PDB file of C-alpha atoms in Angstrom:
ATOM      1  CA  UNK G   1     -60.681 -59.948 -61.232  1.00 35.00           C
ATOM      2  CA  UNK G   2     -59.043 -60.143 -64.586  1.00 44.00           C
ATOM      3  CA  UNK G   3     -60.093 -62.286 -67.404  1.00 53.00           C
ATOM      4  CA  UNK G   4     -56.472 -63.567 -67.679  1.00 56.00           C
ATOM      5  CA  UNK G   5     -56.508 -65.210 -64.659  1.00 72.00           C
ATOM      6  CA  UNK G   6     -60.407 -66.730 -64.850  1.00 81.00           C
ATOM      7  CA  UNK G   7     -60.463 -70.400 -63.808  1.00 85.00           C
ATOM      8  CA  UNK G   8     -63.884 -71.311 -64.915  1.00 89.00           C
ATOM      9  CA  UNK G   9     -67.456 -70.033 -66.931  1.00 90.00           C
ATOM     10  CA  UNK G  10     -68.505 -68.637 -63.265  1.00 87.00           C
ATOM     11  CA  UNK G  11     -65.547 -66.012 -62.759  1.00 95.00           C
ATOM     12  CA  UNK G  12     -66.360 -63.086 -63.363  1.00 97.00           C
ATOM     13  CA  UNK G  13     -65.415 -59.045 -64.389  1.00 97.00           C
ATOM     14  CA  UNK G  14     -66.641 -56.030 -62.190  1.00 97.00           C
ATOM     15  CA  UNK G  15     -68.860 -53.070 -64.513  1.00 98.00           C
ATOM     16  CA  UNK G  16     -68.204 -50.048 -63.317  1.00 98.00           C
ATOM     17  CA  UNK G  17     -71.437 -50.004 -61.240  1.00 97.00           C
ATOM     18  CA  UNK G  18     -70.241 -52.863 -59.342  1.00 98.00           C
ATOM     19  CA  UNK G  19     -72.354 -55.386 -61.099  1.00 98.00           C
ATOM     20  CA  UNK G  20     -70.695 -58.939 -61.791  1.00 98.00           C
ATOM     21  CA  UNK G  21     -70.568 -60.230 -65.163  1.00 98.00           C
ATOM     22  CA  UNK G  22     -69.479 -64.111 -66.317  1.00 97.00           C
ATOM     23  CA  UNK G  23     -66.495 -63.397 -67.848  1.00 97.00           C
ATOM     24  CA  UNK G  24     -68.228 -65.555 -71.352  1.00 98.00           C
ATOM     25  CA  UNK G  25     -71.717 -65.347 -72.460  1.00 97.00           C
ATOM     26  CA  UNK G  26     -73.431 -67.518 -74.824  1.00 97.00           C
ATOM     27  CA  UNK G  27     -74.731 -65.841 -77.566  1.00 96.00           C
ATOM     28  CA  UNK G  28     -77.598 -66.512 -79.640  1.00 96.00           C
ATOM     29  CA  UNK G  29     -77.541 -64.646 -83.017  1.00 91.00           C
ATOM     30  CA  UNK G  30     -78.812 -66.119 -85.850  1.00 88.00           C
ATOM     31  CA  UNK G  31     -80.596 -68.880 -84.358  1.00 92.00           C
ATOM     32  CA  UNK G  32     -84.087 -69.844 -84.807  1.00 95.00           C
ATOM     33  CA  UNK G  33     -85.941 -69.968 -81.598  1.00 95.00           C
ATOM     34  CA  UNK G  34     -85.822 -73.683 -81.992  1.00 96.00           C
ATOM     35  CA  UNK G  35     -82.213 -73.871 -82.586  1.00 96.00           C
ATOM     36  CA  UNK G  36     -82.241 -70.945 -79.687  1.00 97.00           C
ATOM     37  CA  UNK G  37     -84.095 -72.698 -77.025  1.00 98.00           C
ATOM     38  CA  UNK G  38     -81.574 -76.276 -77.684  1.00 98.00           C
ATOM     39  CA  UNK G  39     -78.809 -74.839 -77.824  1.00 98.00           C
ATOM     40  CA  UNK G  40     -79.286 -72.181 -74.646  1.00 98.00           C
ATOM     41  CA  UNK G  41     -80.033 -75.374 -72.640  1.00 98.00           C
ATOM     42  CA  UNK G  42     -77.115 -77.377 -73.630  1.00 98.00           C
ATOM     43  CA  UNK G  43     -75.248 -74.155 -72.939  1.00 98.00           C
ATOM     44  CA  UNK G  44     -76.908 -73.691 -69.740  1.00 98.00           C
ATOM     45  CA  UNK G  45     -75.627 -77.199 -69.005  1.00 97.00           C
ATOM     46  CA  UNK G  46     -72.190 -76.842 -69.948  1.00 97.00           C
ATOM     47  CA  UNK G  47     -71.752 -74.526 -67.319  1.00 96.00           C
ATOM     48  CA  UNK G  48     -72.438 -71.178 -69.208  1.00 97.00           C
ATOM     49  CA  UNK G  49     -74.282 -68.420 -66.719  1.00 97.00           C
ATOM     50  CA  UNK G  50     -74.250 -65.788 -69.107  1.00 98.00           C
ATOM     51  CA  UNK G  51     -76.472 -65.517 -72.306  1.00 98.00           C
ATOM     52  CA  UNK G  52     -76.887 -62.893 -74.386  1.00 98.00           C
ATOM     53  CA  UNK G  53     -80.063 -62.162 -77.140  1.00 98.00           C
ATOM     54  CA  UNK G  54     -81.715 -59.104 -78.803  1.00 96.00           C
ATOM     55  CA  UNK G  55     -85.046 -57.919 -79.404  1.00 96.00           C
ATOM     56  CA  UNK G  56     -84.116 -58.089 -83.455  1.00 93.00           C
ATOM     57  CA  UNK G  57     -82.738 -61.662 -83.054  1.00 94.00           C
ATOM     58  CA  UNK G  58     -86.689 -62.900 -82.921  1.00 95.00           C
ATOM     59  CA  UNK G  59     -85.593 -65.589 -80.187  1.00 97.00           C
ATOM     60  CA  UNK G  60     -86.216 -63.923 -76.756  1.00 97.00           C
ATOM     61  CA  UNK G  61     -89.450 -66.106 -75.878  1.00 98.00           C
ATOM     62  CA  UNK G  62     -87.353 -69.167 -76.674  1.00 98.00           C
ATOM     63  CA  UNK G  63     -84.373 -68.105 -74.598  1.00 98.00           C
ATOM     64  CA  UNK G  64     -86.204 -67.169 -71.765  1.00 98.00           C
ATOM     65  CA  UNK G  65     -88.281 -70.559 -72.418  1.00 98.00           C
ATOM     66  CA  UNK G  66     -84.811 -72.305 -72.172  1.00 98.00           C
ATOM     67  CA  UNK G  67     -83.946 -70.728 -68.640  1.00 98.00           C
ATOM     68  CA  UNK G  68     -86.716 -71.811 -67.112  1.00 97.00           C
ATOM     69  CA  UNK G  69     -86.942 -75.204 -68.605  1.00 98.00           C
ATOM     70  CA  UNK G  70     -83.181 -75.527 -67.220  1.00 97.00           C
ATOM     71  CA  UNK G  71     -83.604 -75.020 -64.025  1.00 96.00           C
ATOM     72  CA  UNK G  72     -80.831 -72.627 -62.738  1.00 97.00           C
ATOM     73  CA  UNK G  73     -81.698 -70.064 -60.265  1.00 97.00           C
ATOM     74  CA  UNK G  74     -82.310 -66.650 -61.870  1.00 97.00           C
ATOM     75  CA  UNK G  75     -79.919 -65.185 -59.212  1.00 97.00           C
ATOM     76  CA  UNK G  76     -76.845 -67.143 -60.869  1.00 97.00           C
ATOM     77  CA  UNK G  77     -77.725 -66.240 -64.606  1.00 98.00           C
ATOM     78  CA  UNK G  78     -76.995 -62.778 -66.142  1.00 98.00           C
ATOM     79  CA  UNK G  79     -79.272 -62.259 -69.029  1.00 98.00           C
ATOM     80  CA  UNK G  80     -78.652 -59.092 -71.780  1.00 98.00           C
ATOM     81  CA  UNK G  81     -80.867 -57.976 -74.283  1.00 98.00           C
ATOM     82  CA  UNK G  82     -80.497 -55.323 -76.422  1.00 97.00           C
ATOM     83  CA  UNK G  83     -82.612 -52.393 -77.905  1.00 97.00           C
ATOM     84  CA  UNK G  84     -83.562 -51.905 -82.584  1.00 93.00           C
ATOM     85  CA  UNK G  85     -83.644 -49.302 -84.197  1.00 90.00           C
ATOM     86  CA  UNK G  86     -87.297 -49.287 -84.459  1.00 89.00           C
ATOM     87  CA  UNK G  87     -88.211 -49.777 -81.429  1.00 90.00           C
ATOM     88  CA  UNK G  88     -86.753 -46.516 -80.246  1.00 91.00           C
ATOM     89  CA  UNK G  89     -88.401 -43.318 -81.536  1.00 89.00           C
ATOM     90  CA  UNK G  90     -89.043 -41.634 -78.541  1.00 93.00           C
ATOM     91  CA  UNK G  91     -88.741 -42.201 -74.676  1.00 96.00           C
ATOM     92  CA  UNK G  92     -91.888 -43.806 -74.383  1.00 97.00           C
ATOM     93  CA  UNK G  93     -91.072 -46.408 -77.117  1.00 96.00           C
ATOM     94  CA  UNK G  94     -88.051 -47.689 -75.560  1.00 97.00           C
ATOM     95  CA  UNK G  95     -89.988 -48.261 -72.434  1.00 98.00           C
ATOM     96  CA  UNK G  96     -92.403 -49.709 -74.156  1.00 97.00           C
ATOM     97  CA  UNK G  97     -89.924 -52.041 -76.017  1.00 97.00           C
ATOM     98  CA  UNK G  98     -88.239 -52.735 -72.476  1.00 98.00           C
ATOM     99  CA  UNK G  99     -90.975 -54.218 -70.815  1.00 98.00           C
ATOM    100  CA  UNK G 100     -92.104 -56.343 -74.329  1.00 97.00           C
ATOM    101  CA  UNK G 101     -88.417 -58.060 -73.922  1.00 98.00           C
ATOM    102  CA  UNK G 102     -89.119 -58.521 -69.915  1.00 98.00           C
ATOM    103  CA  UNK G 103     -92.709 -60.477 -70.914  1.00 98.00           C
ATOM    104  CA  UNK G 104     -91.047 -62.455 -73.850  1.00 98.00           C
ATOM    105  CA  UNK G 105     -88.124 -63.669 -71.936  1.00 98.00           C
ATOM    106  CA  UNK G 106     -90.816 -64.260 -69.055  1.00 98.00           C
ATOM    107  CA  UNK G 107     -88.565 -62.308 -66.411  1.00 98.00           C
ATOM    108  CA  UNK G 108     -88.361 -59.599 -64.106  1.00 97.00           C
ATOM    109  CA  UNK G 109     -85.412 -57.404 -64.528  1.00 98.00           C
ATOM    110  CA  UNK G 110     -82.727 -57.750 -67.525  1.00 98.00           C
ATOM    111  CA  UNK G 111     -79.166 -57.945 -66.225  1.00 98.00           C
ATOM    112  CA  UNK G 112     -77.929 -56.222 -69.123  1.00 98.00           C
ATOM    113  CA  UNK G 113     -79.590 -53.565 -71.717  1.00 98.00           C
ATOM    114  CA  UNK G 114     -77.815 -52.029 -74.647  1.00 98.00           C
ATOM    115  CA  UNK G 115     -78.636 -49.643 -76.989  1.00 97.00           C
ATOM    116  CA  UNK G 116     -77.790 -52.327 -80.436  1.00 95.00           C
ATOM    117  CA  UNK G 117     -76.985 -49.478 -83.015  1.00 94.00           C
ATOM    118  CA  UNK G 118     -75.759 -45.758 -82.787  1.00 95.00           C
ATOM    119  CA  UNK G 119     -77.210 -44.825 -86.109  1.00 90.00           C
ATOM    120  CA  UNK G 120     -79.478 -45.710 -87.662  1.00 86.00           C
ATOM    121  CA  UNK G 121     -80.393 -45.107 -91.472  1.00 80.00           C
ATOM    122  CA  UNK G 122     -83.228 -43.329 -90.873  1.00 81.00           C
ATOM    123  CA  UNK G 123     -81.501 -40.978 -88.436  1.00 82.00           C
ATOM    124  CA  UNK G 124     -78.233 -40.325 -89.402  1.00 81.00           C
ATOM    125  CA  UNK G 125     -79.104 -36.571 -89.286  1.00 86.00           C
ATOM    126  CA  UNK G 126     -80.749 -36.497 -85.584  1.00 92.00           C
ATOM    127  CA  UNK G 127     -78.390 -39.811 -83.759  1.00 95.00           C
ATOM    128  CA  UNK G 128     -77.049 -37.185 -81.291  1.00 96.00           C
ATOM    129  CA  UNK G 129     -80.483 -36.609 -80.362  1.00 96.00           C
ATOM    130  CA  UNK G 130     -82.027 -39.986 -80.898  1.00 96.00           C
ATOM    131  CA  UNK G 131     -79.465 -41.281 -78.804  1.00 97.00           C
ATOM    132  CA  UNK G 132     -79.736 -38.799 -75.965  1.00 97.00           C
ATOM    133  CA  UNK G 133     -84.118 -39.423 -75.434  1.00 97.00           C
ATOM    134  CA  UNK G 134     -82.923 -43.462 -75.751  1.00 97.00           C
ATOM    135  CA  UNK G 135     -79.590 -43.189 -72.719  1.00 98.00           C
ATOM    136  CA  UNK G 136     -82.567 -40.487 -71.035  1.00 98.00           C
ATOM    137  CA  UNK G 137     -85.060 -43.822 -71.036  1.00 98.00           C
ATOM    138  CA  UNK G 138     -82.302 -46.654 -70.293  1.00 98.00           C
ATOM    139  CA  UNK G 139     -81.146 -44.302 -67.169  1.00 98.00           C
ATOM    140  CA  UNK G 140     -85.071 -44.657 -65.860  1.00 98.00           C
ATOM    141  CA  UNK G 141     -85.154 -48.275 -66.455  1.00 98.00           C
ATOM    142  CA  UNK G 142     -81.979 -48.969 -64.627  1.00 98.00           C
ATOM    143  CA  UNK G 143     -82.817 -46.306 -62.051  1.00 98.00           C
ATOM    144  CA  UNK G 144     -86.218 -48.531 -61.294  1.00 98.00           C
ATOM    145  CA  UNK G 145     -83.838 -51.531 -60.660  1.00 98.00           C
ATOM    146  CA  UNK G 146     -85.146 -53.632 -63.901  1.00 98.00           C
ATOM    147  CA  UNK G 147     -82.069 -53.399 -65.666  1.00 98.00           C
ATOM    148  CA  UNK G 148     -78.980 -53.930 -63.409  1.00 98.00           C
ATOM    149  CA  UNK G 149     -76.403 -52.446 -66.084  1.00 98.00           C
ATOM    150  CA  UNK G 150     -76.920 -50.531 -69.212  1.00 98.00           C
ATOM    151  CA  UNK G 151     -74.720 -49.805 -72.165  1.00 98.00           C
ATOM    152  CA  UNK G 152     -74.132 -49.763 -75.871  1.00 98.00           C
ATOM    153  CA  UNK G 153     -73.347 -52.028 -78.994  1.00 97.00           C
ATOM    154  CA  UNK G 154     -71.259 -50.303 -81.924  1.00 96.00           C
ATOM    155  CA  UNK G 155     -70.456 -46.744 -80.701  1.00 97.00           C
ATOM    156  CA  UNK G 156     -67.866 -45.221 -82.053  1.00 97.00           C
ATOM    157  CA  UNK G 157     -65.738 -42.872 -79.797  1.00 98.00           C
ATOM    158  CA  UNK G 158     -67.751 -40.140 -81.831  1.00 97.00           C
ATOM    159  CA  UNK G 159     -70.770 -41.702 -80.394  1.00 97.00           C
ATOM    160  CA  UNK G 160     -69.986 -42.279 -77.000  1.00 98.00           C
ATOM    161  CA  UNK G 161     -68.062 -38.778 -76.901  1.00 98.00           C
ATOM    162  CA  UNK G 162     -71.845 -37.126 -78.355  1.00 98.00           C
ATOM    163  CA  UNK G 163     -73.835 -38.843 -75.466  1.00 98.00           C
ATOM    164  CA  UNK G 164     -71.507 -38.143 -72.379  1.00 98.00           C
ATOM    165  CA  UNK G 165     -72.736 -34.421 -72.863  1.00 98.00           C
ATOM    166  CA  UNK G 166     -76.275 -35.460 -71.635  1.00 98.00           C
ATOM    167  CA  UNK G 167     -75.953 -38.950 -69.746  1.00 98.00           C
ATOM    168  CA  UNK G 168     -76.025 -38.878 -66.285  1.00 98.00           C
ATOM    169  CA  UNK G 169     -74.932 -42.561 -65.797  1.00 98.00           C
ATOM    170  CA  UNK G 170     -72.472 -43.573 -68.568  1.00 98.00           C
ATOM    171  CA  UNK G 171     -72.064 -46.629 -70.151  1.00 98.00           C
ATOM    172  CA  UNK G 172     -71.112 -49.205 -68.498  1.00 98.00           C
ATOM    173  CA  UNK G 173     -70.657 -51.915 -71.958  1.00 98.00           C
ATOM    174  CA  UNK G 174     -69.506 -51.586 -75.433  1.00 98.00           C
ATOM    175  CA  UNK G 175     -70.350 -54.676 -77.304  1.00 98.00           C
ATOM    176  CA  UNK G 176     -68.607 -54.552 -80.324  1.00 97.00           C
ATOM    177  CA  UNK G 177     -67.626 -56.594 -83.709  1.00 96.00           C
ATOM    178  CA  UNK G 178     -63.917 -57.372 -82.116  1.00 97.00           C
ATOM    179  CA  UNK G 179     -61.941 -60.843 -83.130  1.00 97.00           C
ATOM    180  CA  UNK G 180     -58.142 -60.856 -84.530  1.00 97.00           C
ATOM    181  CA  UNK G 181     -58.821 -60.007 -88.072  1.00 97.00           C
ATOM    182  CA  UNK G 182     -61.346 -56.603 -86.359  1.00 96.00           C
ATOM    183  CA  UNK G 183     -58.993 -55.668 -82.995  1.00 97.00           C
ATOM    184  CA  UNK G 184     -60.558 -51.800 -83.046  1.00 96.00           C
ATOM    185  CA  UNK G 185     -57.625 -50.707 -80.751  1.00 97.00           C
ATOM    186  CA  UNK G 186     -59.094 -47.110 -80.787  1.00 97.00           C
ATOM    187  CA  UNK G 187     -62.496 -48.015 -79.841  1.00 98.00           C
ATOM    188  CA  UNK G 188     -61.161 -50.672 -77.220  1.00 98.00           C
ATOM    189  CA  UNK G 189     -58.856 -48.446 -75.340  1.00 98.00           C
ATOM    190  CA  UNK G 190     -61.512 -45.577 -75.628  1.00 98.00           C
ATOM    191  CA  UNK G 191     -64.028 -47.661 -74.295  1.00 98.00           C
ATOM    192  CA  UNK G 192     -60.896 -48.661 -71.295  1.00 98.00           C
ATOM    193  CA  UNK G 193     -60.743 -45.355 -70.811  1.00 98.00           C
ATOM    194  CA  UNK G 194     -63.722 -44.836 -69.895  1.00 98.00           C
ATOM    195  CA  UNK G 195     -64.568 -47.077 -68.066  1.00 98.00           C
ATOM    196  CA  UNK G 196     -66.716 -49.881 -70.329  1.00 98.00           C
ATOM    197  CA  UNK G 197     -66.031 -53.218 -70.836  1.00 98.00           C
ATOM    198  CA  UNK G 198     -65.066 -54.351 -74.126  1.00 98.00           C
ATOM    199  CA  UNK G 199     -67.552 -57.095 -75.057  1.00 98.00           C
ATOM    200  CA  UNK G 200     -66.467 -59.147 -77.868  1.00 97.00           C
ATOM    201  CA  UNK G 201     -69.193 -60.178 -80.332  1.00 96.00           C
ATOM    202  CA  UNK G 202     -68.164 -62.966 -83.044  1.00 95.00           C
ATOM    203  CA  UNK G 203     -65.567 -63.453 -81.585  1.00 96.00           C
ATOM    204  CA  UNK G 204     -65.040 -66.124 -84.276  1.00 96.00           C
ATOM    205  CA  UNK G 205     -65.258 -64.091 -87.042  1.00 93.00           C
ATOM    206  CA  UNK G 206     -68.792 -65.117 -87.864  1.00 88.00           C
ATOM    207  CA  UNK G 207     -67.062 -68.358 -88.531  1.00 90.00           C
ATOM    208  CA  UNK G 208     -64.075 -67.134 -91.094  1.00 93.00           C
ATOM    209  CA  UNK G 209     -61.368 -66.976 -88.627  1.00 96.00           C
ATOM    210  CA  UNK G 210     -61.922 -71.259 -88.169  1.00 95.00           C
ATOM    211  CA  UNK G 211     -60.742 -71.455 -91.313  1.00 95.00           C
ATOM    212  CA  UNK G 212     -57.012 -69.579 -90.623  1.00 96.00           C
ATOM    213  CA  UNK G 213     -53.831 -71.419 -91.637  1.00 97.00           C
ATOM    214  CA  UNK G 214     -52.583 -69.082 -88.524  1.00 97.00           C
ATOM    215  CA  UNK G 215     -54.998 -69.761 -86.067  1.00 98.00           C
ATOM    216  CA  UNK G 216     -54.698 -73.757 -86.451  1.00 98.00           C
ATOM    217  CA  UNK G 217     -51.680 -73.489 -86.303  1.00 98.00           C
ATOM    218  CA  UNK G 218     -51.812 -71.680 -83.048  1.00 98.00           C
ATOM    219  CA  UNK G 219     -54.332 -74.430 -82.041  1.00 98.00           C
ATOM    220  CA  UNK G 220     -52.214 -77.202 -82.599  1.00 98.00           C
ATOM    221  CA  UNK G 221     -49.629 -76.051 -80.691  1.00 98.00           C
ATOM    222  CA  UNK G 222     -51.426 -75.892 -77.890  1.00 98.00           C
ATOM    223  CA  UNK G 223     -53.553 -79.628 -78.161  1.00 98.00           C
ATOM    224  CA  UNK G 224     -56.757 -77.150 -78.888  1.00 98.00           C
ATOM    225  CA  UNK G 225     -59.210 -76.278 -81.837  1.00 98.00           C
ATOM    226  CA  UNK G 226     -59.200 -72.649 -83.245  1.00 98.00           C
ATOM    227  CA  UNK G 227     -62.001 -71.603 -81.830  1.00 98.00           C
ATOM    228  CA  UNK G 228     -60.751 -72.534 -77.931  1.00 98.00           C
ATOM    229  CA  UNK G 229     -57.411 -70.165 -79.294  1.00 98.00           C
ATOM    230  CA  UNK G 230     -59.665 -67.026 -80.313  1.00 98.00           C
ATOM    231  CA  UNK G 231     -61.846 -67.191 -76.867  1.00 98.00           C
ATOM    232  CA  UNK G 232     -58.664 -67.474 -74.980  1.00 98.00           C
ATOM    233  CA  UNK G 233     -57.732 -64.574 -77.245  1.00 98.00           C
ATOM    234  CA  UNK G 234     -60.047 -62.717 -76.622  1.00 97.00           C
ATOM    235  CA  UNK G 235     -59.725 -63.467 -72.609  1.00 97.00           C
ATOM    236  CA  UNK G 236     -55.747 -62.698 -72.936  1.00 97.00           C
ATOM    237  CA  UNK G 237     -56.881 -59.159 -74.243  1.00 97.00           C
ATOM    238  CA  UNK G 238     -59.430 -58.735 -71.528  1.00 97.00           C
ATOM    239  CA  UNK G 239     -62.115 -58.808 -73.980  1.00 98.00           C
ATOM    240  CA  UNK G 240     -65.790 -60.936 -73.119  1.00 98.00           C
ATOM    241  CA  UNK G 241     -66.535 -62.814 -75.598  1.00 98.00           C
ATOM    242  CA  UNK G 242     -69.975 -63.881 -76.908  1.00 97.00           C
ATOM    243  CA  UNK G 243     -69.302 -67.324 -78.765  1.00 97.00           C
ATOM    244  CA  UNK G 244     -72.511 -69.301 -80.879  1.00 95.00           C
ATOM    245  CA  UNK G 245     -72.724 -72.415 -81.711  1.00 95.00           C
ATOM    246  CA  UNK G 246     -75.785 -74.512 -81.855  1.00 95.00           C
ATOM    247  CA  UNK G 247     -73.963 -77.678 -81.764  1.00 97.00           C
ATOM    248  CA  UNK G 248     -73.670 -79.268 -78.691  1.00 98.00           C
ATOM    249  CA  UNK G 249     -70.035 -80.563 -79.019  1.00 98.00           C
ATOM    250  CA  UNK G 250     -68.794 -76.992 -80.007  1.00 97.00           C
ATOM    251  CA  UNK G 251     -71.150 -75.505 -77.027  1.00 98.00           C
ATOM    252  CA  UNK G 252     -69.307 -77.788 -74.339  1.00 97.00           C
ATOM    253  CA  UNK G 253     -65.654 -77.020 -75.955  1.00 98.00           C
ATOM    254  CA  UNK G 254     -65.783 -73.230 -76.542  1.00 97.00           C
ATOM    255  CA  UNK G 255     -66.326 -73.170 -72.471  1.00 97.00           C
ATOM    256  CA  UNK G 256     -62.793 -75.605 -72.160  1.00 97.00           C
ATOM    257  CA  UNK G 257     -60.567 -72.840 -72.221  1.00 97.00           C
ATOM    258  CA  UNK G 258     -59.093 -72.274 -68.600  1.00 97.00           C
ATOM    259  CA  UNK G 259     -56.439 -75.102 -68.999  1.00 96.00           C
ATOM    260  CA  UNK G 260     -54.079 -73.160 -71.207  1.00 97.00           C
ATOM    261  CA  UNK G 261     -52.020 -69.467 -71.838  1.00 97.00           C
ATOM    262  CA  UNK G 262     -51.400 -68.218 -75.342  1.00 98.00           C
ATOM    263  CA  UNK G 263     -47.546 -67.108 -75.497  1.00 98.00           C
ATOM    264  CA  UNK G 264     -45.748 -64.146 -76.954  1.00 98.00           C
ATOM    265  CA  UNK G 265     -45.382 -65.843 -80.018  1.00 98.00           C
ATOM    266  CA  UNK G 266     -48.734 -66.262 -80.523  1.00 98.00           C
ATOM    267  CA  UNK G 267     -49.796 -63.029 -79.751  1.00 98.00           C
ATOM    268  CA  UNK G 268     -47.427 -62.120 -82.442  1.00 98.00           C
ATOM    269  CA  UNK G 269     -49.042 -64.112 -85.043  1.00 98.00           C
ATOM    270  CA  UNK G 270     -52.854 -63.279 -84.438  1.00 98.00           C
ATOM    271  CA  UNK G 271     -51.831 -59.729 -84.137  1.00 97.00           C
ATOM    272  CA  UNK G 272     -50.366 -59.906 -87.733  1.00 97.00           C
ATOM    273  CA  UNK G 273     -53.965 -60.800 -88.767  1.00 96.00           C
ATOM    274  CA  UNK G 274     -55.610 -57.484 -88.473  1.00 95.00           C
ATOM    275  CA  UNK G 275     -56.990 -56.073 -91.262  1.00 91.00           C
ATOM    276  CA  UNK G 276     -57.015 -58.974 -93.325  1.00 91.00           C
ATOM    277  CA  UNK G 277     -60.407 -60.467 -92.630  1.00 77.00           C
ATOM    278  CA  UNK G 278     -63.926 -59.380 -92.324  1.00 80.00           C
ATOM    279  CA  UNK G 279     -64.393 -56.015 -90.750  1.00 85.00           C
ATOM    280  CA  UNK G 280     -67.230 -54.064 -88.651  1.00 82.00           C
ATOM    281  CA  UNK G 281     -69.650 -52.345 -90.058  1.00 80.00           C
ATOM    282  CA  UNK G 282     -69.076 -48.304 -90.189  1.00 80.00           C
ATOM    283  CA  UNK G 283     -72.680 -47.522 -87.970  1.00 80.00           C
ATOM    284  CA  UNK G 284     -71.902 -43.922 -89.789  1.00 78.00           C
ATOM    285  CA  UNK G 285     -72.779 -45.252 -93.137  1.00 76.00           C
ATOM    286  CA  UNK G 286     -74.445 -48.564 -92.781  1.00 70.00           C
ATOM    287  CA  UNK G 287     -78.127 -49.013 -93.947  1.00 62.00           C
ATOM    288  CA  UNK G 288     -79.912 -51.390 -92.364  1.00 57.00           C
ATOM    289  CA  UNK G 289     -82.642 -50.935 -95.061  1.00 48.00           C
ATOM    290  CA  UNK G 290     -80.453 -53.092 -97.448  1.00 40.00           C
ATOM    291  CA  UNK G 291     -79.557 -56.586 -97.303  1.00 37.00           C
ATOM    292  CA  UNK G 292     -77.638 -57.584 -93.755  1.00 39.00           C
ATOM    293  CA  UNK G 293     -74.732 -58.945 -94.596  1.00 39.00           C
ATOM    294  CA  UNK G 294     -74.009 -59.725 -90.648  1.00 39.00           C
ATOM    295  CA  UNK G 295     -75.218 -58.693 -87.419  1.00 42.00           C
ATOM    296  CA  UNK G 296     -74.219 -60.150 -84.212  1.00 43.00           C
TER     297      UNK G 296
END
């Protein structure tokens, strides 16, 4: 089904492996593992099935401490975690790095593993082949049935076009930095294209697009707060989107957003807003060495 017409947290899109995926996750950057392991429960609660983490986000033991302390049946959740830079030297390490995010999240199989950056500093000569020996691994671990999808978090088309000449299974996810003021139209209808869904990280704008004279007015319109306009946003665009919050109020709202249809108008008016907020981060020249100014 399409996101557009989603009723509830437990619809769902189809990867291109077949594999089922709530059509919102809950995501989790930037928390603490205390704030983590609260706020993935209240989630859990609110009706969210879908939670997403990362091995660099330093909360995985907390998350998975959450799902178990919540009580829903593993079969009903669909847990992603995602691969650093690091970790990832050679085949063997991102094996290695699989099965430490399997024992810190205390499970047995990830629904979900991405490959979290396409180049990093340190190999911006050799990411062709970096990337290659890291799909090469991911293939074997979703091969063996312990991840059930696999995919990536912000290729470019230059990226994903480099590792279709070796990958045997492509991608079936491209998480990337994608909100009103960062729509990425070429990456999105590449990723289309081929086949990946378009997950939509921040899809808040880390917070900045709350604070739009547009988007409250949008909200307003429609008896809803800003951020219940840029999830259905994202929705309308067929987009998942991955909003935080580690406030239970916000948690509970950012999942009320079946009730309602953005119009043409509105469309209009968030469109008008690209370019004019924060942007993603070019993975060609980013180094991860300096300061992080954001990463989902």
């Amino acid at each position: 089904m399409t996101a557009i017409n989603a009723h509830s947290m437990t619809d769902t899109y189809e990867l291109a492996n077949g594999v089922k995926i709530p059509v919102i996750g809950f995501g989790t950057w930037q928390s603490s593992p205390e704030d983590a392991y609260q706020s993935v429960k209240w989630a859990l609660d609110a009706g969210y099935r879908h939670i997403d983490t990362a091995a660099t986000y330093d909360n995985e033991q907390a998350v998975g401490r959450a799902i178990r302390d919540a009580g829903v049946p593993r079969d009903q959740l669909f847990v992603t975690t995602k691969l650093w830079n690091e970790q990832r030297n050679s085949y063997d390490d991102v094996l290695r790095a699989f099965q430490d995010s399997l024992t810190r999240l205390g499970l047995d199989y990830i629904d979900l593993y991405l490959i979290h950056w396409p180049e990093p500093a340190a190999h911006h000569q050799d990411w062709q082949h970096l990337n290659a020996e890291t799909w090469r691994a991911m293939e074997h671990i979703f091969h063996l049935g312990k991840a059930r999808a696999i995919g990536v978090s912000n290729f470019l088309p230059k990226h994903l076009k480099a590792l279709a000449k070796t990958a045997k299974t492509a991608p079936m996810v491209n998480q990337i930095f994608l909100n009103p003021y960062s729509p990425q139209p070429d990456v999105v209808q590449y990723n289309r294209d081929h086949g990946m869904l378009n997950e939509a990280y921040s899809p808040l704008g880390t917070g900045e697009l709350l604070k739009s004279e547009t988007v409250a007015a949008v909200a307003k319109k429609h008896g809803k707060s800003p951020a219940q306009v840029l999830i259905r946003w994202s929705l309308e665009q067929g987009f998942l989107p991955l909003p935080k919050s580690v406030h239970q109020d916000y948690i509970k709202a950012n999942a009320d957003v079946f009730d309602f249809e953005l119009d043409a108008d509105d469309h209009q008016q968030l469109a008008a807003m690209a370019g004019k907020g924060r942007q993603r981060q070019d993975p060609t020249t980013f180094d991860f060495s300096k300061p992080i100014p954001f990463l989902h």
